[in-house]
Short mmCIF file of C-alpha atoms in Angstrom, two decimals:
data_model
loop_
_atom_site.label_atom_id
_atom_site.label_comp_id
_atom_site.label_asym_id
_atom_site.label_seq_id
_atom_site.Cartn_x
_atom_site.Cartn_y
_atom_site.Cartn_z
CA MET M 1 -68.15 -9.76 40.11
CA MET M 2 -67.13 -8.39 43.49
CA VAL M 3 -67.51 -11.77 45.16
CA GLY M 4 -65.40 -13.39 42.45
CA LEU M 5 -62.65 -10.83 43.03
CA VAL M 6 -62.66 -11.44 46.79
CA ILE M 7 -62.48 -15.22 46.24
CA ASP M 8 -59.65 -14.77 43.75
CA ILE M 9 -57.61 -12.62 46.13
CA PHE M 10 -58.22 -15.04 49.01
CA LEU M 11 -57.21 -18.12 46.98
CA LEU M 12 -54.12 -16.49 45.48
CA ALA M 13 -53.04 -15.26 48.91
CA LEU M 14 -53.52 -18.80 50.24
CA LEU M 15 -51.43 -20.13 47.36
CA VAL M 16 -48.55 -17.74 48.14
CA LEU M 17 -48.82 -18.61 51.84
CA ILE M 18 -48.60 -22.35 51.15
CA ALA M 19 -45.68 -21.81 48.77
CA VAL M 20 -43.76 -19.84 51.41
CA MET M 21 -44.50 -22.53 54.03
CA VAL M 22 -43.26 -25.25 51.65
CA VAL M 23 -39.99 -23.36 51.21
CA ARG M 24 -39.59 -22.60 54.91
CA THR M 25 -40.28 -26.02 56.43
CA GLY M 26 -37.65 -28.74 56.46
CA ARG M 27 -39.90 -31.69 57.24
CA LEU M 28 -40.66 -33.54 54.02
CA TYR M 29 -43.96 -35.05 55.23
CA ALA M 30 -45.25 -31.53 55.82
CA VAL M 31 -43.97 -30.48 52.40
CA ILE M 32 -45.88 -33.32 50.71
CA VAL M 33 -49.13 -32.57 52.52
CA MET M 34 -48.77 -28.87 51.78
CA SER M 35 -48.09 -29.45 48.08
CA GLY M 36 -51.34 -31.43 48.07
CA ALA M 37 -53.05 -28.43 49.61
CA TYR M 38 -51.38 -26.24 46.97
CA SER M 39 -52.88 -28.39 44.22
CA LEU M 40 -56.32 -28.30 45.83
CA THR M 41 -56.17 -24.50 46.07
CA SER M 42 -55.11 -24.31 42.42
CA ALA M 43 -58.09 -26.52 41.58
CA ALA M 44 -60.37 -24.08 43.39
CA ILE M 45 -58.85 -21.23 41.36
CA PHE M 46 -59.50 -23.15 38.13
CA VAL M 47 -63.13 -23.66 39.16
CA ASN M 48 -63.38 -19.91 39.74
CA LEU M 49 -62.05 -19.43 36.19
CA ASP M 50 -64.79 -21.81 34.88
CA ALA M 51 -62.14 -24.35 33.82
CA VAL M 52 -63.85 -27.32 35.46
CA ASP M 53 -62.04 -29.98 33.44
CA VAL M 54 -58.63 -28.62 34.41
CA ALA M 55 -59.75 -28.25 38.03
CA PHE M 56 -60.94 -31.85 38.04
CA THR M 57 -57.60 -33.09 36.75
CA GLU M 58 -55.63 -30.92 39.17
CA ALA M 59 -57.67 -32.14 42.14
CA ALA M 60 -57.48 -35.81 41.14
CA VAL M 61 -53.86 -35.94 39.96
CA GLY M 62 -52.16 -33.12 41.87
CA ALA M 63 -53.92 -33.32 45.20
CA GLY M 64 -54.83 -37.01 45.10
CA ILE M 65 -52.49 -39.47 43.40
CA SER M 66 -49.31 -37.35 43.53
CA THR M 67 -49.62 -36.98 47.29
CA VAL M 68 -50.11 -40.73 47.75
CA LEU M 69 -47.17 -41.56 45.47
CA PHE M 70 -44.93 -39.04 47.23
CA LEU M 71 -45.90 -40.51 50.60
CA ALA M 72 -45.17 -44.01 49.31
CA ALA M 73 -41.76 -42.79 48.13
CA MET M 74 -41.16 -41.03 51.46
CA ALA M 75 -40.83 -44.38 53.23
CA TYR M 76 -37.27 -44.83 51.98
CA ILE M 77 -35.83 -41.34 52.18
CA PRO M 78 -35.00 -39.37 55.34
CA ALA M 79 -37.90 -37.49 56.92
CA ASP M 80 -36.00 -34.22 57.07
CA GLU M 81 -34.47 -32.06 54.40
CA LYS M 82 -30.70 -31.57 54.60
CA PRO M 83 -30.09 -28.11 56.07
CA SER M 84 -28.29 -26.07 53.44
CA GLN M 85 -25.49 -23.87 54.73
CA ASN M 86 -24.65 -21.75 51.73
CA ARG M 87 -26.56 -18.49 51.27
CA ASN M 88 -25.66 -17.65 47.70
CA LEU M 89 -26.24 -13.94 47.08
CA LEU M 90 -25.80 -14.21 43.30
CA ALA M 91 -28.49 -16.92 43.06
CA GLY M 92 -30.90 -14.71 45.01
CA VAL M 93 -30.24 -11.75 42.72
CA ILE M 94 -30.80 -13.91 39.61
CA CYS M 95 -34.07 -15.28 41.06
CA ILE M 96 -35.43 -11.84 41.88
CA GLY M 97 -34.27 -10.49 38.52
CA ALA M 98 -35.98 -13.33 36.61
CA GLY M 99 -39.15 -12.86 38.68
CA ALA M 100 -39.17 -9.13 37.92
CA LEU M 101 -38.75 -9.83 34.20
CA LEU M 102 -41.69 -12.29 34.28
CA LEU M 103 -43.87 -9.74 36.06
CA PHE M 104 -42.84 -7.18 33.42
CA ALA M 105 -43.84 -9.64 30.68
CA VAL M 106 -47.25 -10.14 32.30
CA MET M 107 -48.03 -6.47 31.55
CA ASP M 108 -48.09 -7.31 27.81
CA LEU M 109 -50.54 -10.21 28.18
CA PRO M 110 -54.16 -9.61 27.19
CA SER M 111 -56.40 -9.19 30.22
CA LEU M 112 -58.25 -12.21 31.62
CA GLY M 113 -61.34 -13.15 29.62
CA ASP M 114 -60.55 -10.67 26.81
CA ALA M 115 -62.59 -11.85 23.79
CA MET M 116 -60.14 -10.14 21.42
CA ALA M 117 -57.14 -12.05 22.78
CA PRO M 118 -55.20 -13.87 20.01
CA VAL M 119 -55.97 -17.27 21.56
CA HIS M 120 -59.71 -16.69 21.03
CA GLN M 121 -59.26 -15.57 17.41
CA HIS M 122 -57.54 -18.52 15.76
CA VAL M 123 -59.28 -21.94 15.84
CA ALA M 124 -61.25 -21.60 19.08
CA PRO M 125 -64.34 -20.01 17.43
CA ARG M 126 -64.57 -22.93 14.99
CA TYR M 127 -64.29 -25.48 17.80
CA LEU M 128 -66.96 -23.70 19.83
CA ALA M 129 -69.31 -23.40 16.87
CA GLU M 130 -68.84 -26.93 15.54
CA SER M 131 -68.57 -29.08 18.65
CA GLY M 132 -72.20 -28.95 19.76
CA SER M 133 -73.98 -28.65 16.41
CA ALA M 134 -71.84 -30.67 13.99
CA LEU M 135 -70.20 -33.27 16.24
CA HIS M 136 -73.10 -33.47 18.74
CA ILE M 137 -70.72 -33.44 21.70
CA PRO M 138 -71.54 -30.58 24.08
CA ASN M 139 -68.28 -30.63 26.07
CA VAL M 140 -65.84 -28.68 23.87
CA VAL M 141 -62.90 -29.67 26.07
CA THR M 142 -63.49 -33.33 25.24
CA THR M 143 -63.75 -32.70 21.49
CA VAL M 144 -60.58 -30.61 21.47
CA LEU M 145 -58.73 -33.15 23.61
CA ALA M 146 -59.83 -36.35 21.94
CA SER M 147 -60.85 -35.36 18.42
CA TYR M 148 -59.36 -32.11 17.13
CA ARG M 149 -56.10 -32.79 18.91
CA GLY M 150 -56.38 -36.56 19.13
CA PHE M 151 -52.79 -36.92 17.98
CA ASP M 152 -51.57 -34.83 20.93
CA THR M 153 -53.54 -36.95 23.36
CA LEU M 154 -52.09 -40.13 21.84
CA GLY M 155 -48.69 -38.65 22.56
CA GLU M 156 -49.72 -37.81 26.13
CA THR M 157 -50.95 -41.35 26.70
CA ILE M 158 -47.66 -42.72 25.40
CA VAL M 159 -45.80 -40.34 27.74
CA VAL M 160 -47.78 -41.69 30.72
CA PHE M 161 -47.11 -45.23 29.54
CA THR M 162 -43.39 -44.60 29.05
CA ALA M 163 -43.06 -42.89 32.44
CA GLY M 164 -44.73 -45.89 34.09
CA LEU M 165 -42.42 -48.29 32.26
CA GLY M 166 -39.39 -46.26 33.31
CA VAL M 167 -40.30 -46.35 37.00
CA LEU M 168 -41.11 -50.06 36.76
CA MET M 169 -37.72 -50.80 35.21
CA LEU M 170 -35.96 -48.80 37.94
CA LEU M 171 -37.90 -50.04 40.98
CA ALA M 172 -39.63 -53.32 40.10
CA GLY M 173 -36.42 -54.56 38.49
CA ALA M 174 -34.60 -53.95 41.77
CA THR M 175 -37.23 -55.82 43.79
CA ARG M 176 -37.27 -58.77 41.43
CA THR M 177 -33.54 -59.45 41.72
CA LYS M 178 -33.86 -59.12 45.49
CA ARG M 179 -36.73 -61.59 45.60
CA VAL M 180 -34.76 -64.13 43.59
CA LYS M 181 -31.87 -63.75 46.02
CA THR M 182 -34.06 -64.31 49.07
CA ASP M 183 -35.68 -67.29 47.37
CA ASN M 184 -32.25 -68.84 46.80
CA ARG M 185 -31.31 -68.23 50.40
CA LYS M 186 -34.38 -70.04 51.61
CA VAL M 187 -33.19 -72.95 49.42
CA ALA M 188 -35.60 -74.67 47.05
CA ALA M 189 -37.87 -75.64 49.93
CA LYS M 190 -40.81 -74.14 48.11
CA THR M 191 -41.83 -76.69 45.52
CA ALA M 192 -43.98 -74.07 43.81
CA LYS M 193 -40.88 -72.33 42.46
CA PRO M 194 -39.55 -75.10 40.19
CA LYS M 195 -43.13 -75.86 39.13
CA THR M 196 -43.62 -72.36 37.82
CA ASN M 197 -40.15 -72.40 36.30
CA LYS M 198 -40.61 -75.56 34.27
CA PRO M 199 -43.38 -74.49 31.91
CA LYS M 200 -41.56 -71.18 31.37
CA SER M 201 -38.35 -72.86 30.33
CA ALA M 202 -40.34 -75.34 28.26
CA THR M 203 -42.02 -72.54 26.32
CA LYS M 204 -38.68 -70.81 25.96
CA THR M 205 -37.06 -73.85 24.39
CA ALA M 206 -40.14 -74.34 22.24
CA ARG M 207 -39.80 -70.77 21.07
CA THR M 208 -36.13 -71.09 20.27
CA LYS M 209 -36.85 -74.34 18.40
CA ALA M 210 -39.59 -72.65 16.42
CA MET I 1 -52.32 -54.30 56.32
CA ASN I 2 -54.40 -52.25 58.69
CA GLN I 3 -56.25 -53.97 61.53
CA ASN I 4 -58.33 -50.96 62.49
CA PRO I 5 -61.97 -51.99 61.88
CA VAL I 6 -62.99 -48.44 60.97
CA PHE I 7 -60.51 -48.32 58.07
CA ARG I 8 -61.47 -51.80 56.89
CA VAL I 9 -65.23 -51.16 56.91
CA VAL I 10 -64.93 -47.72 55.32
CA ALA I 11 -62.59 -49.04 52.62
CA LYS I 12 -65.00 -51.89 51.85
CA ILE I 13 -67.96 -49.51 51.63
CA LEU I 14 -66.14 -46.94 49.50
CA PHE I 15 -64.39 -49.30 47.07
CA ALA I 16 -67.31 -49.93 44.70
CA PRO I 17 -68.78 -46.39 44.72
CA ILE I 18 -65.35 -44.88 43.87
CA ILE I 19 -65.04 -47.19 40.86
CA MET I 20 -68.64 -46.40 39.92
CA PHE I 21 -67.86 -42.67 40.04
CA GLY I 22 -64.72 -43.26 37.99
CA LEU I 23 -66.74 -45.05 35.30
CA TYR I 24 -69.27 -42.21 35.32
CA VAL I 25 -66.47 -39.68 34.81
CA GLN I 26 -65.00 -41.92 32.10
CA PHE I 27 -68.11 -42.35 29.98
CA HIS I 28 -69.76 -39.03 30.72
CA GLY I 29 -66.80 -36.99 29.48
CA ASP I 30 -68.67 -36.05 26.29
CA PHE I 31 -71.32 -34.19 28.22
CA GLY I 32 -69.78 -33.01 31.47
CA PRO I 33 -66.33 -32.42 32.86
CA GLY I 34 -64.19 -35.52 32.89
CA GLY I 35 -62.51 -37.99 30.60
CA GLY I 36 -59.97 -40.74 30.51
CA PHE I 37 -57.22 -39.05 32.51
CA GLN I 38 -59.39 -38.09 35.48
CA ALA I 39 -61.35 -41.34 35.45
CA GLY I 40 -58.15 -43.36 35.30
CA VAL I 41 -56.79 -41.64 38.37
CA ILE I 42 -60.07 -42.05 40.29
CA ILE I 43 -60.32 -45.78 39.56
CA ALA I 44 -56.65 -46.22 40.48
CA ALA I 45 -57.39 -44.41 43.75
CA ALA I 46 -59.99 -47.06 44.63
CA PHE I 47 -57.45 -49.87 44.15
CA ILE I 48 -54.77 -47.93 46.03
CA LEU I 49 -57.17 -47.43 48.96
CA HIS I 50 -57.82 -51.16 48.94
CA ALA I 51 -54.10 -51.94 48.89
CA LEU I 52 -53.39 -49.43 51.66
CA VAL I 53 -55.95 -50.98 54.00
CA PHE I 54 -55.80 -54.68 53.11
CA GLY I 55 -52.15 -54.88 52.13
CA LEU I 56 -50.23 -54.99 48.86
CA GLN I 57 -50.64 -58.76 48.49
CA ALA I 58 -54.44 -58.47 48.61
CA GLY I 59 -54.24 -55.72 46.00
CA ARG I 60 -52.09 -57.87 43.76
CA GLN I 61 -54.63 -60.68 44.04
CA ILE I 62 -57.23 -58.47 42.31
CA ILE I 63 -54.89 -57.25 39.58
CA SER I 64 -51.62 -59.14 39.32
CA ALA I 65 -48.42 -57.41 38.24
CA ARG I 66 -48.50 -59.18 34.90
CA VAL I 67 -52.14 -58.22 34.18
CA ASN I 68 -51.29 -54.67 35.26
CA LEU I 69 -48.49 -54.48 32.71
CA TRP I 70 -50.73 -55.83 29.96
CA MET I 71 -53.39 -53.24 30.85
CA MET I 72 -50.80 -50.48 30.37
CA VAL I 73 -49.95 -51.80 26.94
CA LEU I 74 -53.57 -52.49 25.99
CA GLY I 75 -54.68 -48.90 26.67
CA VAL I 76 -52.11 -47.37 24.32
CA THR I 77 -52.82 -50.11 21.76
CA ILE I 78 -56.57 -49.41 21.81
CA TYR I 79 -55.87 -45.73 21.18
CA GLY I 80 -53.52 -46.44 18.31
CA ALA I 81 -55.83 -49.12 16.89
CA VAL I 82 -58.66 -46.59 16.54
CA GLY I 83 -56.31 -44.52 14.39
CA ILE I 84 -55.35 -47.53 12.27
CA VAL I 85 -59.00 -48.61 11.84
CA SER I 86 -59.99 -45.13 10.71
CA MET I 87 -57.14 -45.26 8.18
CA ALA I 88 -58.28 -48.68 7.00
CA LYS I 89 -61.78 -47.27 6.48
CA GLY I 90 -60.39 -44.63 4.14
CA GLY I 91 -59.92 -41.68 6.47
CA LEU I 92 -56.86 -40.08 8.01
CA PHE I 93 -55.13 -41.34 11.18
CA LEU I 94 -57.53 -40.79 14.14
CA ASP I 95 -60.21 -39.39 11.79
CA TYR I 96 -63.18 -40.70 13.77
CA THR I 97 -65.74 -39.64 11.17
CA ALA I 98 -64.39 -42.37 8.90
CA LEU I 99 -65.21 -45.04 11.50
CA THR I 100 -68.93 -45.12 10.68
CA GLY I 101 -69.12 -42.68 7.79
CA SER I 102 -71.27 -40.13 9.64
CA VAL I 103 -69.93 -37.24 11.70
CA GLY I 104 -72.30 -37.68 14.64
CA SER I 105 -71.90 -41.38 15.43
CA GLY I 106 -68.31 -41.67 14.20
CA GLN I 107 -66.98 -38.91 16.44
CA HIS I 108 -68.98 -40.26 19.36
CA ILE I 109 -67.68 -43.82 19.07
CA GLY I 110 -64.14 -42.69 18.32
CA ILE I 111 -63.90 -40.40 21.32
CA LEU I 112 -65.49 -42.98 23.63
CA VAL I 113 -63.08 -45.76 22.61
CA VAL I 114 -60.04 -43.49 22.65
CA GLU I 115 -60.92 -42.17 26.11
CA PHE I 116 -61.33 -45.74 27.29
CA GLY I 117 -57.80 -46.46 26.13
CA VAL I 118 -56.51 -43.40 27.96
CA GLY I 119 -58.37 -44.42 31.12
CA LEU I 120 -57.02 -47.97 31.01
CA THR I 121 -53.42 -46.81 30.61
CA VAL I 122 -53.67 -44.13 33.31
CA THR I 123 -55.33 -46.52 35.80
CA SER I 124 -52.75 -49.24 35.33
CA VAL I 125 -49.74 -46.89 35.28
CA MET I 126 -50.85 -45.23 38.54
CA LEU I 127 -51.43 -48.63 40.12
CA ALA I 128 -48.08 -49.91 38.90
CA LEU I 129 -46.30 -46.82 40.23
CA PHE I 130 -47.91 -47.22 43.64
CA HIS I 131 -47.03 -50.90 43.85
CA ALA I 132 -43.50 -50.22 42.62
CA PHE I 133 -42.91 -47.59 45.30
CA ALA I 134 -44.71 -49.33 48.16
CA GLY I 135 -43.42 -52.82 47.24
CA PHE I 136 -39.84 -51.56 47.00
CA VAL I 137 -40.09 -50.24 50.54
CA GLU I 138 -41.62 -53.46 51.83
CA ASP I 139 -38.78 -55.46 50.28
CA ARG I 140 -36.17 -53.26 51.87
CA ALA I 141 -37.88 -53.56 55.22
CA ASN I 142 -37.71 -57.36 54.92
CA ASP I 143 -33.96 -57.35 54.23
#
């Protein structure tokens, strides 16, 4: 109990420290690496809360892939953040006010791990009771994710798919037109190009005929 | 393309075990922590490591851009198809029990197939994103 408390305080303090450093530094490479560290610390906090599935996702997606993708994107933006000149007092007041309101709202939340909390009263008992005995799947997180709320997860998968398509249309589309341009510049010296073009156009005409 | 022999050897050694671990996370999600989302990201990480060390072209030789796009589509389709099949068997949409008629095996098969669809989509989307970002930069550098 005591050890858990000490670990919690240490991790949360680390989280605040990293957040402050992210705000203070202007170098974007450092920001990316530190947001990876932020995710990893959050993952450690989730492990401490016994939410291993969430921790796993946070470590893999937040600390792993996001960092790599950000670094890949970094290659074509400036390495330093633009220094902002305006110190807006009103914005600061609104931020602090909103933060104070959120802290005030936290007072009304049920305490951590409270068995009588509303979230543990609705459908959760049924999931916990059924998952192992009736469905024979011990990991309740998986049954909730894939079975009880399978429709949600279908939506999530489609969101991932759509996001990927969106980025591909924005970036890969740009590269493709550029490649065609460079190919034209180099003239039709490469015989492979017309070869690959012919069957395509042939199928296209076949399709339009059909 | 990285010529440093340490990177090349380590990447070659790690490539298969990372995918192996990803598959373990994928198909062991019923019993331990894990599932399609995490496994998808882990498997994508293996391919990204390969592309980082051996170059984007070498990465595209394993999974071409076209195959990558089809994998994205196939994952979502597999997920949706499970729902359609369960409807065709007389249940509701995504009612896995209807797949085999018994709760135990139906839920098991349904969740496994659905998670596979999720994993396939996540892997290919992550890979496509990486290649889109990194390839875009490479093209600009060539201009």
